[in-house]
Short mmCIF file of C-alpha atoms in Angstrom, two decimals:
data_model
loop_
_atom_site.label_atom_id
_atom_site.label_comp_id
_atom_site.label_asym_id
_atom_site.label_seq_id
_atom_site.Cartn_x
_atom_site.Cartn_y
_atom_site.Cartn_z
CA MET A 1 -65.20 -15.80 -39.29
CA ALA A 2 -66.40 -14.12 -36.09
CA GLU A 3 -64.68 -11.05 -34.66
CA ASP A 4 -63.95 -12.74 -31.35
CA SER A 5 -62.18 -15.77 -32.86
CA VAL A 6 -59.05 -16.32 -34.93
CA ARG A 7 -57.22 -19.26 -36.53
CA VAL A 8 -55.00 -21.13 -34.07
CA ASP A 9 -51.93 -21.10 -36.34
CA SER A 10 -52.23 -17.35 -36.84
CA TRP A 11 -52.70 -16.75 -33.11
CA LEU A 12 -49.72 -18.92 -32.13
CA TRP A 13 -47.56 -16.91 -34.53
CA ALA A 14 -49.00 -13.57 -33.36
CA VAL A 15 -48.22 -14.25 -29.67
CA ARG A 16 -44.69 -15.40 -30.55
CA ILE A 17 -44.91 -19.07 -29.62
CA PHE A 18 -43.64 -19.87 -33.13
CA LYS A 19 -41.23 -17.78 -35.20
CA THR A 20 -43.16 -18.19 -38.43
CA ARG A 21 -46.74 -18.95 -39.31
CA SER A 22 -45.63 -21.88 -41.43
CA GLN A 23 -43.96 -23.42 -38.35
CA ALA A 24 -47.24 -23.03 -36.47
CA GLN A 25 -49.12 -24.69 -39.35
CA ALA A 26 -46.64 -27.57 -39.44
CA ALA A 27 -47.00 -28.09 -35.69
CA CYS A 28 -50.79 -28.21 -36.06
CA ARG A 29 -50.59 -30.69 -38.93
CA GLY A 30 -48.12 -32.82 -36.97
CA GLY A 31 -50.47 -33.12 -34.00
CA HIS A 32 -48.38 -30.99 -31.64
CA VAL A 33 -51.16 -28.48 -30.94
CA ARG A 34 -54.30 -29.24 -28.93
CA VAL A 35 -57.21 -26.87 -28.45
CA ASP A 36 -59.37 -27.64 -25.41
CA GLY A 37 -58.02 -31.20 -25.39
CA ASP A 38 -58.70 -31.97 -29.06
CA ARG A 39 -56.11 -32.17 -31.84
CA ALA A 40 -56.19 -28.92 -33.80
CA LYS A 41 -55.96 -28.27 -37.52
CA PRO A 42 -54.36 -24.97 -38.59
CA ALA A 43 -57.79 -23.45 -39.32
CA THR A 44 -59.28 -24.32 -35.90
CA LEU A 45 -60.78 -21.20 -34.36
CA VAL A 46 -59.79 -20.03 -30.89
CA GLY A 47 -61.45 -17.36 -28.81
CA VAL A 48 -61.20 -15.85 -25.34
CA GLY A 49 -60.81 -18.54 -22.68
CA THR A 50 -59.67 -21.28 -25.05
CA ARG A 51 -56.87 -23.50 -23.68
CA VAL A 52 -54.09 -24.25 -26.19
CA VAL A 53 -51.44 -26.89 -25.46
CA VAL A 54 -48.30 -26.92 -27.62
CA THR A 55 -46.01 -29.94 -27.35
CA GLY A 56 -42.67 -30.51 -28.96
CA GLY A 57 -39.17 -29.76 -27.89
CA PRO A 58 -38.12 -30.20 -24.29
CA LEU A 59 -41.33 -28.95 -22.67
CA GLU A 60 -45.08 -28.66 -23.12
CA ARG A 61 -46.55 -25.14 -23.13
CA THR A 62 -50.09 -24.53 -21.91
CA VAL A 63 -51.60 -21.12 -22.64
CA VAL A 64 -55.09 -19.66 -22.36
CA VAL A 65 -56.26 -17.15 -24.96
CA GLN A 66 -56.84 -13.78 -23.33
CA ARG A 67 -57.19 -11.75 -26.52
CA PRO A 68 -57.45 -13.04 -30.10
CA LEU A 69 -54.80 -11.47 -32.35
CA ARG A 70 -54.56 -11.69 -36.14
CA LYS A 71 -51.32 -9.75 -36.65
CA ARG A 72 -47.94 -10.26 -34.98
CA VAL A 73 -47.44 -7.78 -32.16
CA GLY A 74 -44.64 -6.74 -29.82
CA ALA A 75 -43.57 -9.00 -26.97
CA PRO A 76 -45.24 -6.95 -24.17
CA VAL A 77 -48.59 -6.95 -26.01
CA ALA A 78 -48.22 -10.66 -26.83
CA ALA A 79 -47.64 -11.44 -23.15
CA GLN A 80 -50.92 -9.67 -22.28
CA ALA A 81 -52.82 -11.61 -24.97
CA MET A 82 -52.33 -14.95 -23.20
CA ILE A 83 -52.12 -16.52 -19.75
CA ASP A 84 -49.16 -18.88 -19.59
CA GLU A 85 -50.03 -21.89 -17.40
CA THR A 86 -46.91 -23.84 -18.26
CA PRO A 87 -45.52 -25.54 -15.15
CA PRO A 88 -41.94 -24.58 -14.27
CA PRO A 89 -39.27 -26.95 -15.58
CA PRO A 90 -37.91 -29.52 -13.11
CA PRO A 91 -34.72 -28.49 -11.34
CA LYS A 92 -31.53 -29.62 -12.96
CA VAL A 93 -29.78 -32.50 -11.25
CA GLU A 94 -26.25 -31.63 -10.33
CA GLN A 95 -23.69 -34.24 -11.24
CA ALA A 96 -20.44 -34.83 -9.43
CA ALA A 97 -17.47 -33.20 -11.08
CA VAL A 98 -15.37 -35.51 -13.20
CA PRO A 99 -11.88 -35.81 -11.73
CA VAL A 100 -9.29 -34.24 -14.00
CA ARG A 101 -5.72 -35.42 -13.99
CA GLU A 102 -3.07 -32.81 -14.60
CA ARG A 103 -1.40 -33.17 -17.96
CA GLY A 104 2.05 -34.67 -17.63
CA ALA A 105 1.39 -36.04 -14.12
CA GLY A 106 2.15 -39.58 -15.29
CA ARG A 107 0.29 -42.79 -14.76
CA PRO A 108 -1.95 -43.00 -11.66
CA THR A 109 -0.61 -45.00 -8.76
CA LYS A 110 -2.38 -48.07 -7.45
CA ARG A 111 -3.91 -46.04 -4.60
CA GLU A 112 -5.13 -43.35 -7.02
CA ARG A 113 -6.67 -46.01 -9.29
CA ARG A 114 -8.52 -47.54 -6.34
CA ASP A 115 -9.76 -44.10 -5.28
CA LEU A 116 -11.01 -43.42 -8.81
CA THR A 117 -12.79 -46.79 -8.91
CA ARG A 118 -14.45 -46.09 -5.54
CA LEU A 119 -15.47 -42.62 -6.70
CA ARG A 120 -17.06 -43.93 -9.89
CA GLY A 121 -19.01 -46.51 -7.88
CA TYR A 122 -17.71 -49.68 -9.57
#
């Protein structure tokens, strides 16, 4: 193994993308990790400038290897070991508030029912 390259599962664990190395290995085996566009096995080597794409969960993370790491390091050092090119998540769509009827207010009147129907868009 060359000095300037490291296993992808070990690197993903070292830069804190996965909590455990076994989770990183499972993601590689499951096809959730791509190295330079190709599906990666856990033993795939990554070096400086390699683009790693991790899918799974709500978003897809794209990182570029800045420094190969074999051991897990602190968060500030891990942030310097990669360039995060993940696009920002889409803005959350605000939904209209659901009308709440006061407890004990009784049954809605005909006018209130029509207003509720109009509000819901039926």
